């Protein structure tokens, strides 16, 4: 036999034996996997933000396929994907919630809000809060140490003049910033809402005035101008987002300058 | 009763400059009461007390205005007579808000009191524990753990040693020191009562060797005590007054990782707590006043004051002649473990041991740098942790790894941050990390 | 004694990663956390040891009698090793799913890992017997695991530290790998 034949036989033989071994292993040992899992995973955004309450997209996909968890928990994926997944799995898509985005309810930037002391510690909101309640005069306002900026998985938050601001077009409403803020200043509001009261200080007017130039002083002007959508919670105006509110006059008239569009 | 020199001391620790001479010879002095008292309902660890009065009510001295609310909680009494002008929330030294009662004082001497025990030796432990709870006695060393809870260990935990903590290892503070010098006899009776309630065989009174007059006074007072009683003289070293370090220094026993003093048969009570127990049992007087050291280089006359709880800090400073120039940093408590405060409208509580006003040249300004792995913090840590590693884990948000190397055992004594050449805010990292761990555990517990 | 020297030499002196520069891909790829590095090390030790035995048999009973070892060695070895890794992949998925989940895409990486092929080829070149081949394979794999674990431990620490921005990530890792390699050169006088 010449060497070409022997080589061909040899390699061919090895190939055949290996192939046979693999085929047998595949037949008897493979773990069956739900083919729908991969398809569902494809429909999810893969950001692994955890906003759905599961540990990442793969975990949520598994929960949907195996346990029939609702398909509308993923805010970043949106309603179209929720429906597609529901169709794929034969589940009920549920009523799709309105798109919500994070909003920082404070506008006391460093030109307006007073700092009551010098803080020389870790640049982290919760850490600053733990030292005598933070260095900001207003004990309800944004501390500006950017903890929310760091947890945002899509870089939708940035600091502007010492106040965190959310770019609502980028926000995927995962809720991480809401959980991180030690002062509970960040709320999820409807994407469509245009007018907000950007203050969280519930104190009386004079107390607020002392610490911030742009705080809600509880004058009730807005509640009179738009009684259907703005309610007073003590000395703090609040927008009822279930109602329609399109009154640009409010923004001009607010003496605290804290009603703004966002 | 005898005096023993402690043979061992805990590992690590530091030797800061003490500055105790500022006030160690200054006798305790009662202050002129302010016009208003802002009595917080949270002067202890646990749930805030439930307010029993409403605006407009007349309250007498020693009248109970806050009721114990749950197992780990404590009662609060009106320190002086007056009229309740409002219910409000006040900031406390650690930056949180607490519900409070504002009392406008009227100088009335009329007082309510509990019936003193005539023969406390024959009273049952239960009666005395109930009285200690009623009188709102809490641990006065700083944490404010309700004393009645500490004195009733769960069945199966045998307490054989009662340690009375008179170490006062924090620099500057001398309140406990003065209590021992001036009220040795009362503290002695308080110790007897505590021993009876606990049924402890041994009693050790731990004092650092930099307070010879307190050692002498207490030796004299405890002379007549029978049984295994000793004044234990400890080396001066910080944190000698921390519970777990002190237990090791006095008895040689080591509290296990994550354990409590009762796991090694010990209970540690502060000397001021012993005094409060004496007052509650013998005089029927609830805990409403305490000794506070107002000191620092920015105070005109550094003093030890006898202060009703609820007095604002600015009143204490005024009682010491005000500040010299400008106080750059004001700390509630000692310089190592105290809280820097942002205002003086904070009320004194049962756990306020001192108020420290420092001028700018005692407050160095620095920037912190990256860890250079020098290991000084590891040497200094009295809990034998690895602060450098811990802080880096927390900085990288790897809290789980930090938890694995015993983050929760940190006692926040500040020794590591004191020695760190890179000025890293180590304790602040640990506080934040511990906060994250505790919130996580509470969430897991809640789900179960 | 000869075997002992073989062991020391393969683990330290002629460390596969740090002296021969074989298997750099998993060395950099799987060194982010100790747990995956341990899994990878285990898999590599397992695969290389078995591969040494199988390739020795292949060489001895198939290639040499038919005089094919001169030009068909690489091809035949790759074929066998690839099939072997696939088989291990299937078996592991069935019997040790957590390990499989941890190794994920790295297990197939071993298929074309030059360290595995390198061991086989060096064995044949040196004309090692069966026992020696297997032992050498095992030792080389242990050396790989050793280097990988040291490097992973360093990298975990470096990740937490705060290097200058231009060094962050892969850059500082490569610098570290280079320094580690220099350090391993210190072993070169250990065995002749």
Short mmCIF file of N, CA, C and O in Angstrom, two decimals, chain A residues 118-190:
data_model
loop_
_atom_site.label_atom_id
_atom_site.label_comp_id
_atom_site.label_asym_id
_atom_site.label_seq_id
_atom_site.Cartn_x
_atom_site.Cartn_y
_atom_site.Cartn_z
N UNK A 118 -18.75 71.13 55.24
CA UNK A 118 -17.82 70.60 54.26
C UNK A 118 -17.76 69.08 54.46
O UNK A 118 -17.60 68.61 55.59
N UNK A 119 -17.89 68.37 53.38
CA UNK A 119 -17.87 66.91 53.47
C UNK A 119 -16.62 66.41 52.78
O UNK A 119 -16.37 66.74 51.62
N UNK A 120 -15.83 65.61 53.49
CA UNK A 120 -14.53 65.19 52.97
C UNK A 120 -14.44 63.66 52.93
O UNK A 120 -13.38 63.10 53.07
N UNK A 121 -15.58 63.00 52.79
CA UNK A 121 -15.56 61.53 52.84
C UNK A 121 -15.72 60.90 51.48
O UNK A 121 -15.37 61.50 50.45
N UNK A 122 -16.26 59.70 51.48
CA UNK A 122 -16.44 58.94 50.24
C UNK A 122 -17.49 59.63 49.37
O UNK A 122 -18.56 60.00 49.85
N UNK A 123 -17.18 59.80 48.09
CA UNK A 123 -18.13 60.43 47.18
C UNK A 123 -19.20 59.43 46.78
O UNK A 123 -19.16 58.85 45.69
N UNK A 124 -20.13 59.20 47.65
CA UNK A 124 -21.16 58.18 47.43
C UNK A 124 -22.35 58.63 48.27
O UNK A 124 -22.19 58.96 49.45
N UNK A 125 -23.56 58.65 47.67
CA UNK A 125 -24.68 59.28 48.36
C UNK A 125 -25.01 58.63 49.70
O UNK A 125 -25.17 59.32 50.71
N UNK A 126 -25.09 57.30 49.73
CA UNK A 126 -25.49 56.63 50.97
C UNK A 126 -24.45 56.89 52.06
O UNK A 126 -24.79 57.08 53.23
N UNK A 127 -23.15 56.95 51.67
CA UNK A 127 -22.10 57.19 52.64
C UNK A 127 -22.20 58.61 53.18
O UNK A 127 -22.06 58.85 54.39
N UNK A 128 -22.49 59.57 52.30
CA UNK A 128 -22.62 60.96 52.74
C UNK A 128 -23.83 61.11 53.65
O UNK A 128 -23.80 61.81 54.66
N UNK A 129 -24.90 60.42 53.29
CA UNK A 129 -26.13 60.48 54.09
C UNK A 129 -25.87 59.95 55.51
O UNK A 129 -26.43 60.45 56.48
N UNK A 130 -24.99 58.96 55.61
CA UNK A 130 -24.74 58.36 56.91
C UNK A 130 -23.91 59.26 57.82
O UNK A 130 -23.88 59.06 59.02
N UNK A 131 -23.23 60.25 57.25
CA UNK A 131 -22.47 61.18 58.09
C UNK A 131 -23.33 62.40 58.37
O UNK A 131 -23.46 63.29 57.54
N UNK A 132 -23.95 62.42 59.53
CA UNK A 132 -24.77 63.56 59.96
C UNK A 132 -25.81 63.95 58.92
O UNK A 132 -26.16 65.11 58.77
N UNK A 133 -26.31 62.99 58.17
CA UNK A 133 -27.42 63.26 57.26
C UNK A 133 -27.04 64.02 56.01
O UNK A 133 -27.88 64.62 55.36
N UNK A 134 -25.75 64.02 55.64
CA UNK A 134 -25.36 64.66 54.40
C UNK A 134 -25.03 66.13 54.59
O UNK A 134 -25.39 66.75 55.57
N UNK A 135 -24.30 66.67 53.60
CA UNK A 135 -23.81 68.04 53.75
C UNK A 135 -24.75 69.07 53.17
O UNK A 135 -24.52 70.25 53.29
N UNK A 136 -25.82 68.63 52.52
CA UNK A 136 -26.72 69.60 51.91
C UNK A 136 -27.64 70.19 52.97
O UNK A 136 -28.11 69.47 53.86
N UNK A 137 -27.90 71.48 52.88
CA UNK A 137 -28.77 72.12 53.86
C UNK A 137 -30.15 71.49 53.87
O UNK A 137 -30.74 71.25 54.93
N UNK A 138 -30.68 71.21 52.67
CA UNK A 138 -31.98 70.56 52.58
C UNK A 138 -31.78 69.07 52.81
O UNK A 138 -31.04 68.42 52.07
N UNK A 139 -32.43 68.55 53.83
CA UNK A 139 -32.21 67.14 54.15
C UNK A 139 -33.07 66.22 53.29
O UNK A 139 -33.14 65.03 53.54
N UNK A 140 -33.76 66.79 52.30
CA UNK A 140 -34.60 65.96 51.43
C UNK A 140 -34.07 65.94 50.00
O UNK A 140 -34.46 65.11 49.20
N UNK A 141 -33.17 66.88 49.67
CA UNK A 141 -32.78 67.07 48.28
C UNK A 141 -31.66 66.17 47.80
O UNK A 141 -31.04 65.45 48.59
N UNK A 142 -31.40 66.25 46.49
CA UNK A 142 -30.37 65.41 45.85
C UNK A 142 -28.99 65.79 46.36
O UNK A 142 -28.60 66.95 46.32
N UNK A 143 -28.23 64.78 46.82
CA UNK A 143 -26.91 65.03 47.39
C UNK A 143 -25.85 65.27 46.32
O UNK A 143 -24.82 65.87 46.57
N UNK A 144 -26.10 64.72 45.13
CA UNK A 144 -25.19 64.97 44.04
C UNK A 144 -23.89 64.19 44.08
O UNK A 144 -22.89 64.63 43.56
N UNK A 145 -23.88 63.02 44.71
CA UNK A 145 -22.67 62.21 44.69
C UNK A 145 -22.79 61.05 43.70
O UNK A 145 -22.02 60.10 43.73
N UNK A 146 -23.80 61.12 42.84
CA UNK A 146 -23.86 60.31 41.63
C UNK A 146 -23.96 58.80 41.83
O UNK A 146 -23.52 58.03 40.99
N UNK A 147 -24.53 58.35 42.94
CA UNK A 147 -24.71 56.91 43.10
C UNK A 147 -25.64 56.36 42.02
O UNK A 147 -25.43 55.27 41.50
N UNK A 148 -26.68 57.12 41.67
CA UNK A 148 -27.62 56.66 40.66
C UNK A 148 -26.96 56.62 39.29
O UNK A 148 -27.21 55.74 38.48
N UNK A 149 -26.06 57.60 39.04
CA UNK A 149 -25.36 57.64 37.76
C UNK A 149 -24.58 56.34 37.57
O UNK A 149 -24.55 55.75 36.49
N UNK A 150 -23.97 55.88 38.66
CA UNK A 150 -23.13 54.69 38.55
C UNK A 150 -23.93 53.41 38.39
O UNK A 150 -23.46 52.46 37.76
N UNK A 151 -25.14 53.34 38.95
CA UNK A 151 -25.88 52.08 38.81
C UNK A 151 -26.66 52.00 37.51
O UNK A 151 -27.10 50.93 37.13
N UNK A 152 -26.86 53.12 36.84
CA UNK A 152 -27.70 53.09 35.63
C UNK A 152 -27.03 52.24 34.55
O UNK A 152 -25.91 52.51 34.14
N UNK A 153 -27.72 51.18 34.08
CA UNK A 153 -27.08 50.28 33.10
C UNK A 153 -27.01 50.88 31.71
O UNK A 153 -26.30 50.37 30.85
N UNK A 154 -27.77 51.96 31.45
CA UNK A 154 -27.77 52.50 30.09
C UNK A 154 -27.26 53.95 30.03
O UNK A 154 -27.49 54.67 29.06
N UNK A 155 -26.56 54.38 31.09
CA UNK A 155 -26.02 55.74 31.13
C UNK A 155 -27.05 56.81 30.81
O UNK A 155 -26.81 57.72 30.02
N UNK A 156 -28.24 56.67 31.42
CA UNK A 156 -29.28 57.65 31.14
C UNK A 156 -29.25 58.80 32.15
O UNK A 156 -29.96 59.77 31.99
N UNK A 157 -28.44 58.66 33.20
CA UNK A 157 -28.43 59.71 34.22
C UNK A 157 -27.08 60.41 34.20
O UNK A 157 -26.04 59.76 34.01
N UNK A 158 -27.09 61.70 34.35
CA UNK A 158 -25.82 62.41 34.54
C UNK A 158 -26.02 63.54 35.52
O UNK A 158 -27.15 63.93 35.83
N UNK A 159 -24.92 64.06 35.99
CA UNK A 159 -24.99 65.16 36.95
C UNK A 159 -24.96 66.47 36.21
O UNK A 159 -24.16 66.66 35.29
N UNK A 160 -25.84 67.38 36.61
CA UNK A 160 -25.80 68.70 36.02
C UNK A 160 -25.88 69.70 37.16
O UNK A 160 -26.85 69.70 37.91
N UNK A 161 -24.87 70.46 37.35
CA UNK A 161 -24.78 71.43 38.45
C UNK A 161 -25.06 70.75 39.78
O UNK A 161 -25.77 71.29 40.63
N UNK A 162 -24.56 69.56 39.95
CA UNK A 162 -24.71 68.89 41.25
C UNK A 162 -26.05 68.23 41.47
O UNK A 162 -26.38 67.88 42.59
N UNK A 163 -26.83 68.08 40.43
CA UNK A 163 -28.12 67.40 40.56
C UNK A 163 -28.18 66.29 39.51
O UNK A 163 -27.81 66.51 38.36
N UNK A 164 -28.67 65.14 39.91
CA UNK A 164 -28.80 64.05 38.96
C UNK A 164 -29.98 64.34 38.03
O UNK A 164 -31.03 64.78 38.47
N UNK A 165 -29.76 64.13 36.73
CA UNK A 165 -30.85 64.33 35.79
C UNK A 165 -30.97 63.13 34.87
O UNK A 165 -29.97 62.60 34.39
N UNK A 166 -32.22 62.73 34.64
CA UNK A 166 -32.46 61.54 33.83
C UNK A 166 -32.81 61.95 32.41
O UNK A 166 -33.65 62.82 32.19
N UNK A 167 -32.14 61.34 31.46
CA UNK A 167 -32.52 61.51 30.07
C UNK A 167 -33.64 60.52 29.79
O UNK A 167 -33.42 59.32 29.68
N UNK A 168 -34.87 61.03 29.69
CA UNK A 168 -36.00 60.10 29.69
C UNK A 168 -36.11 59.28 28.42
O UNK A 168 -36.75 58.25 28.39
N UNK A 169 -35.46 59.74 27.35
CA UNK A 169 -35.52 58.95 26.12
C UNK A 169 -34.66 57.70 26.21
O UNK A 169 -34.90 56.73 25.54
N UNK A 170 -33.63 57.76 27.07
CA UNK A 170 -32.75 56.60 27.22
C UNK A 170 -33.23 55.66 28.31
O UNK A 170 -32.90 54.49 28.31
N UNK A 171 -33.97 56.19 29.28
CA UNK A 171 -34.32 55.40 30.46
C UNK A 171 -35.11 54.15 30.08
O UNK A 171 -36.02 54.21 29.24
N UNK A 172 -34.74 53.01 30.67
CA UNK A 172 -35.46 51.77 30.38
C UNK A 172 -36.29 51.34 31.59
O UNK A 172 -36.75 50.21 31.67
N UNK A 173 -36.45 52.23 32.53
CA UNK A 173 -37.26 52.03 33.73
C UNK A 173 -36.98 50.71 34.45
O UNK A 173 -37.86 49.98 34.85
N UNK A 174 -35.68 50.42 34.64
CA UNK A 174 -35.32 49.20 35.36
C UNK A 174 -35.48 49.40 36.86
O UNK A 174 -35.57 48.43 37.61
N UNK A 175 -35.49 50.65 37.30
CA UNK A 175 -35.73 50.91 38.72
C UNK A 175 -34.51 50.80 39.62
O UNK A 175 -34.63 50.87 40.83
N UNK A 176 -33.32 50.65 39.02
CA UNK A 176 -32.13 50.52 39.87
C UNK A 176 -31.82 51.80 40.61
O UNK A 176 -31.44 51.78 41.78
N UNK A 177 -31.98 52.94 39.93
CA UNK A 177 -31.68 54.21 40.57
C UNK A 177 -32.67 54.48 41.70
O UNK A 177 -32.31 55.03 42.73
N UNK A 178 -33.93 54.06 41.48
CA UNK A 178 -34.95 54.27 42.50
C UNK A 178 -34.54 53.57 43.80
O UNK A 178 -34.66 54.11 44.90
N UNK A 179 -34.01 52.35 43.63
CA UNK A 179 -33.63 51.58 44.82
C UNK A 179 -32.35 52.12 45.44
O UNK A 179 -32.14 51.99 46.64
N UNK A 180 -31.48 52.73 44.63
CA UNK A 180 -30.19 53.18 45.14
C UNK A 180 -30.26 54.48 45.93
O UNK A 180 -29.57 54.64 46.92
N UNK A 181 -31.11 55.39 45.50
CA UNK A 181 -31.13 56.73 46.10
C UNK A 181 -31.44 56.64 47.59
O UNK A 181 -32.51 56.17 47.98
N UNK A 182 -30.51 57.10 48.46
CA UNK A 182 -30.76 56.97 49.90
C UNK A 182 -31.86 57.93 50.38
O UNK A 182 -32.38 57.77 51.46
N UNK A 183 -32.17 58.92 49.57
CA UNK A 183 -33.20 59.87 50.00
C UNK A 183 -34.54 59.61 49.30
O UNK A 183 -35.46 60.42 49.41
N UNK A 184 -34.62 58.53 48.54
CA UNK A 184 -35.87 58.14 47.87
C UNK A 184 -36.42 59.28 47.02
O UNK A 184 -37.61 59.59 47.08
N UNK A 185 -35.54 59.93 46.27
CA UNK A 185 -35.93 61.09 45.49
C UNK A 185 -36.36 60.72 44.09
O UNK A 185 -36.93 61.52 43.39
N UNK A 186 -35.98 59.51 43.65
CA UNK A 186 -36.24 59.16 42.26
C UNK A 186 -37.52 58.36 42.19
O UNK A 186 -37.72 57.40 42.94
N UNK A 187 -38.41 58.79 41.30
CA UNK A 187 -39.69 58.12 41.14
C UNK A 187 -39.86 57.73 39.68
O UNK A 187 -39.27 58.37 38.79
N UNK A 188 -40.65 56.69 39.44
CA UNK A 188 -40.97 56.34 38.06
C UNK A 188 -42.26 57.06 37.68
O UNK A 188 -43.28 56.90 38.34
N UNK A 189 -42.20 57.87 36.64
CA UNK A 189 -43.37 58.63 36.21
C UNK A 189 -43.65 58.29 34.75
O UNK A 189 -42.77 57.81 34.04
N UNK A 190 -44.88 58.55 34.29
CA UNK A 190 -45.20 58.23 32.90
C UNK A 190 -44.30 59.01 31.94
O UNK A 190 -44.00 60.19 32.16
#
